[in-house]
Amino acid sequence: TEPMRCSGIPGQEAQEDGGERPRFGNAVLVRQDAGFPEQGDPGVGRFDLGTTGERERRTMLCTPSQDRGLAVCSTHLSSGNVPDVREAEVRVAADRIQEHYGDGTVILGGDLNMQPDDAAIDFLYHPAYDHPEWTEYPGQGHLRHLMSPCGDRMSAECREGEATFDGVDSARQHTRTPERQLDHLFASTDVAVRGSRVSEPPQACDNPVHGVDHEEVPDAVSYTH
């Protein structure tokens, strides 16, 4: 029942939680034959997003495949009523992606704790998605939204995707919170989108790897498996 503690965290010398390593982190699962580096390879990018003082350190993990000219990144931004903190985090994430992987293809997935109409997420959306009512930082991003219902087309009406949060809070109790899209998939504009969907969570242990934390998973499953 004791969770694994995170390793390879930037700035780990400033340990939190009474000196213990944080218990929440990011992961990227890859095929072994796809040319991605092994665990611990210096080619794996571990980026600190600048938020400290929490038991979950906000970071971004990127693993590149030189064979495919592809980098796959995963992140989890701060939750709660802290839009300025999330804006700072997403700015850093967007800058690191562009700086380190901008010459190739990038896929970014994560729990961003932002909806498509939040201002700070503009730093990811390609300018073609700029919306006259939502866009506060026009033309800042360079990525395509893979969860859009429009496929490859990029325009203001294609900015929203299917909800990934159904009004269940962290204690897995139903609330009056409306459905929202808080989890996102982005990619470089050279990626072709053939379709996307938000899957329903498993109600049994058939699929032990199901990594979206906004899903309603029965307590008996979440604690046991």
Tab-separated table of C-alpha atoms in Angstrom:
chain	number	residue	atom	x	y	z
A	1	THR	CA	0.000	0.000	0.000
A	2	GLU	CA	3.004	2.340	0.089
A	3	PRO	CA	3.243	4.284	-3.194
A	4	MET	CA	6.410	4.459	-5.226
A	5	ARG	CA	8.321	7.708	-4.759
A	6	CYS	CA	9.374	9.742	-7.776
A	7	SER	CA	12.951	9.698	-9.018
A	8	GLY	CA	14.894	11.798	-11.489
A	9	ILE	CA	13.118	15.007	-10.491
A	10	PRO	CA	14.809	18.299	-11.421
A	11	GLY	CA	15.854	20.211	-8.302
A	12	GLN	CA	15.477	17.120	-6.130
A	13	GLU	CA	17.955	18.526	-3.647
A	14	ALA	CA	15.097	20.739	-2.383
A	15	GLN	CA	13.052	17.815	-1.117
A	16	GLU	CA	9.582	18.370	0.232
A	17	ASP	CA	7.177	16.411	2.397
A	18	GLY	CA	9.593	16.229	5.312
A	19	GLY	CA	12.474	15.080	3.130
A	20	GLU	CA	10.551	12.388	1.275
A	21	ARG	CA	10.452	12.333	-2.495
A	22	PRO	CA	7.074	13.292	-4.015
A	23	ARG	CA	4.628	10.439	-4.540
A	24	PHE	CA	3.033	11.657	-7.786
A	25	GLY	CA	4.804	11.916	-11.124
A	26	ASN	CA	4.489	11.689	-14.898
A	27	ALA	CA	5.110	8.706	-17.162
A	28	VAL	CA	5.247	7.936	-20.873
A	29	LEU	CA	4.597	4.356	-22.008
A	30	VAL	CA	6.266	3.444	-25.321
A	31	ARG	CA	6.746	0.453	-27.589
A	32	GLN	CA	10.151	-1.152	-27.166
A	33	ASP	CA	10.694	-1.372	-30.921
A	34	ALA	CA	9.918	2.298	-31.638
A	35	GLY	CA	13.404	3.674	-31.040
A	36	PHE	CA	12.708	5.374	-27.704
A	37	PRO	CA	15.518	5.502	-25.109
A	38	GLU	CA	15.666	3.185	-22.139
A	39	GLN	CA	14.694	4.337	-18.659
A	40	GLY	CA	17.438	6.516	-17.187
A	41	ASP	CA	18.824	7.477	-20.616
A	42	PRO	CA	20.140	11.087	-20.594
A	43	GLY	CA	18.122	11.698	-23.765
A	44	VAL	CA	14.912	11.702	-21.712
A	45	GLY	CA	13.947	15.282	-20.882
A	46	ARG	CA	12.822	16.031	-17.328
A	47	PHE	CA	11.678	19.627	-17.022
A	48	ASP	CA	10.788	21.464	-13.825
A	49	LEU	CA	7.796	23.742	-14.430
A	50	GLY	CA	8.748	25.965	-11.513
A	51	THR	CA	6.028	25.084	-8.989
A	52	THR	CA	7.294	23.897	-5.612
A	53	GLY	CA	5.921	23.568	-2.100
A	54	GLU	CA	3.407	20.841	-2.996
A	55	ARG	CA	3.605	17.099	-2.457
A	56	GLU	CA	3.207	16.790	-6.233
A	57	ARG	CA	6.003	18.620	-7.992
A	58	ARG	CA	4.830	20.001	-11.330
A	59	THR	CA	7.107	18.697	-14.058
A	60	MET	CA	7.021	17.605	-17.700
A	61	LEU	CA	8.580	14.381	-18.960
A	62	CYS	CA	9.554	14.052	-22.640
A	63	THR	CA	11.013	10.963	-24.274
A	64	PRO	CA	12.367	11.346	-27.831
A	65	SER	CA	12.744	8.747	-30.571
A	66	GLN	CA	15.599	9.693	-32.862
A	67	ASP	CA	14.506	6.978	-35.310
A	68	ARG	CA	11.113	8.606	-35.782
A	69	GLY	CA	11.986	12.263	-35.213
A	70	LEU	CA	9.336	12.210	-32.507
A	71	ALA	CA	9.148	13.349	-28.882
A	72	VAL	CA	6.297	12.333	-26.579
A	73	CYS	CA	5.656	14.476	-23.494
A	74	SER	CA	3.469	14.077	-20.409
A	75	THR	CA	2.591	16.636	-17.730
A	76	HIS	CA	0.151	17.464	-14.936
A	77	LEU	CA	-0.436	21.134	-14.108
A	78	SER	CA	-1.576	22.612	-10.803
A	79	SER	CA	-5.224	22.248	-9.841
A	80	GLY	CA	-7.538	24.587	-7.970
A	81	ASN	CA	-8.163	28.303	-8.227
A	82	VAL	CA	-4.612	29.230	-9.248
A	83	PRO	CA	-4.821	30.423	-12.882
A	84	ASP	CA	-1.630	32.474	-12.598
A	85	VAL	CA	0.306	29.413	-11.442
A	86	ARG	CA	-1.020	27.312	-14.339
A	87	GLU	CA	-0.182	30.084	-16.794
A	88	ALA	CA	3.416	30.128	-15.591
A	89	GLU	CA	3.612	26.333	-15.831
A	90	VAL	CA	2.159	26.106	-19.327
A	91	ARG	CA	4.457	28.901	-20.542
A	92	VAL	CA	7.480	26.932	-19.373
A	93	ALA	CA	6.154	23.687	-20.877
A	94	ALA	CA	5.486	25.329	-24.264
A	95	ASP	CA	8.924	26.991	-24.265
A	96	ARG	CA	10.744	23.744	-23.419
A	97	ILE	CA	8.895	21.823	-26.135
A	98	GLN	CA	9.745	24.446	-28.728
A	99	GLU	CA	13.337	24.780	-27.544
A	100	HIS	CA	14.215	21.095	-27.379
A	101	TYR	CA	11.868	19.420	-29.870
A	102	GLY	CA	10.619	22.179	-32.165
A	103	ASP	CA	12.484	20.811	-35.193
A	104	GLY	CA	10.630	17.491	-35.089
A	105	THR	CA	7.218	16.074	-34.273
A	106	VAL	CA	5.884	16.431	-30.729
A	107	ILE	CA	2.952	14.836	-28.925
A	108	LEU	CA	1.896	16.339	-25.585
A	109	GLY	CA	-0.642	14.694	-23.304
A	110	GLY	CA	-1.655	15.607	-19.819
A	111	ASP	CA	-4.044	16.707	-17.151
A	112	LEU	CA	-3.774	20.444	-17.696
A	113	ASN	CA	-6.586	21.378	-15.298
A	114	MET	CA	-7.688	23.924	-17.897
A	115	GLN	CA	-10.603	24.026	-20.280
A	116	PRO	CA	-10.255	24.954	-23.962
A	117	ASP	CA	-11.497	28.485	-23.264
A	118	ASP	CA	-9.009	29.214	-20.459
A	119	ALA	CA	-6.609	32.000	-21.396
A	120	ALA	CA	-3.336	30.279	-20.491
A	121	ILE	CA	-3.950	27.282	-22.761
A	122	ASP	CA	-3.476	29.683	-25.698
A	123	PHE	CA	0.257	29.070	-25.282
A	124	LEU	CA	-0.332	25.584	-26.746
A	125	TYR	CA	-3.051	26.116	-29.368
A	126	HIS	CA	-1.886	26.999	-32.899
A	127	PRO	CA	-2.979	30.531	-33.981
A	128	ALA	CA	-5.514	28.959	-36.358
A	129	TYR	CA	-7.597	28.105	-33.254
A	130	ASP	CA	-7.736	31.712	-32.025
A	131	HIS	CA	-11.240	32.495	-30.830
A	132	PRO	CA	-12.561	36.092	-30.741
A	133	GLU	CA	-14.176	35.595	-27.324
A	134	TRP	CA	-11.727	33.234	-25.631
A	135	THR	CA	-8.268	34.085	-26.946
A	136	GLU	CA	-6.280	36.299	-24.599
A	137	TYR	CA	-2.827	35.540	-26.006
A	138	PRO	CA	-3.432	35.253	-29.777
A	139	GLY	CA	-0.889	33.481	-31.914
A	140	GLN	CA	1.183	32.101	-29.021
A	141	GLY	CA	0.991	28.344	-29.543
A	142	HIS	CA	2.115	25.988	-32.302
A	143	LEU	CA	0.269	22.705	-31.629
A	144	ARG	CA	-2.758	20.936	-33.074
A	145	HIS	CA	-5.521	19.796	-30.722
A	146	LEU	CA	-5.872	16.037	-31.223
A	147	MET	CA	-9.170	15.819	-29.305
A	148	SER	CA	-10.964	18.226	-31.608
A	149	PRO	CA	-14.091	16.939	-33.398
A	150	CYS	CA	-12.768	18.549	-36.601
A	151	GLY	CA	-9.956	16.127	-37.354
A	152	ASP	CA	-7.140	17.938	-39.159
A	153	ARG	CA	-9.019	21.218	-39.567
A	154	MET	CA	-7.825	23.991	-37.262
A	155	SER	CA	-10.246	26.850	-36.599
A	156	ALA	CA	-11.942	28.626	-33.702
A	157	GLU	CA	-14.964	26.321	-33.688
A	158	CYS	CA	-12.643	23.277	-33.522
A	159	ARG	CA	-11.075	24.244	-30.235
A	160	GLU	CA	-13.283	22.249	-27.870
A	161	GLY	CA	-13.184	18.491	-27.402
A	162	GLU	CA	-15.115	15.862	-25.497
A	163	ALA	CA	-15.387	16.251	-21.713
A	164	THR	CA	-12.985	14.206	-19.589
A	165	PHE	CA	-14.285	15.216	-16.144
A	166	ASP	CA	-17.822	14.225	-15.219
A	167	GLY	CA	-18.381	15.981	-11.919
A	168	VAL	CA	-16.711	13.461	-9.591
A	169	ASP	CA	-14.419	15.033	-7.023
A	170	SER	CA	-11.134	13.692	-5.657
A	171	ALA	CA	-12.963	11.684	-3.003
A	172	ARG	CA	-14.978	10.074	-5.816
A	173	GLN	CA	-18.198	11.655	-4.604
A	174	HIS	CA	-20.625	13.098	-7.132
A	175	THR	CA	-20.754	16.872	-7.118
A	176	ARG	CA	-22.648	19.510	-9.059
A	177	THR	CA	-19.557	20.373	-11.051
A	178	PRO	CA	-20.464	20.306	-14.757
A	179	GLU	CA	-18.657	18.163	-17.288
A	180	ARG	CA	-15.403	19.743	-18.418
A	181	GLN	CA	-12.481	18.926	-20.666
A	182	LEU	CA	-9.457	19.114	-18.351
A	183	ASP	CA	-7.295	16.433	-19.979
A	184	HIS	CA	-5.810	17.171	-23.391
A	185	LEU	CA	-3.779	15.776	-26.274
A	186	PHE	CA	-1.791	18.091	-28.539
A	187	ALA	CA	0.664	17.430	-31.369
A	188	SER	CA	2.677	19.207	-34.021
A	189	THR	CA	0.704	20.290	-37.058
A	190	ASP	CA	2.377	17.614	-39.226
A	191	VAL	CA	0.384	14.942	-37.356
A	192	ALA	CA	-2.716	13.698	-39.185
A	193	VAL	CA	-5.815	13.166	-37.019
A	194	ARG	CA	-7.961	10.215	-38.047
A	195	GLY	CA	-10.234	10.358	-35.009
A	196	SER	CA	-10.324	10.571	-31.240
A	197	ARG	CA	-12.598	9.628	-28.371
A	198	VAL	CA	-12.742	9.681	-24.589
A	199	SER	CA	-13.100	6.113	-23.363
A	200	GLU	CA	-15.215	5.011	-20.438
A	201	PRO	CA	-13.293	3.845	-17.357
A	202	PRO	CA	-13.226	0.128	-16.660
A	203	GLN	CA	-15.535	-1.043	-13.915
A	204	ALA	CA	-13.439	-4.128	-13.187
A	205	CYS	CA	-9.765	-5.029	-13.107
A	206	ASP	CA	-9.615	-6.097	-16.763
A	207	ASN	CA	-7.503	-3.060	-17.654
A	208	PRO	CA	-5.098	-2.189	-14.830
A	209	VAL	CA	-3.377	0.550	-16.852
A	210	HIS	CA	-5.890	3.332	-17.344
A	211	GLY	CA	-4.216	6.605	-16.585
A	212	VAL	CA	-6.687	9.486	-16.557
A	213	ASP	CA	-7.165	10.591	-12.973
A	214	HIS	CA	-10.459	12.362	-13.637
A	215	GLU	CA	-12.303	9.122	-14.231
A	216	GLU	CA	-14.650	7.615	-11.700
A	217	VAL	CA	-13.003	4.404	-10.555
A	218	PRO	CA	-14.718	2.413	-7.780
A	219	ASP	CA	-12.893	2.644	-4.462
A	220	ALA	CA	-12.517	-1.135	-4.254
A	221	VAL	CA	-10.641	-1.069	-7.554
A	222	SER	CA	-8.566	2.043	-6.936
A	223	TYR	CA	-7.340	0.904	-3.517
A	224	THR	CA	-6.754	-2.745	-4.394
A	225	HIS	CA	-5.266	-2.386	-7.880
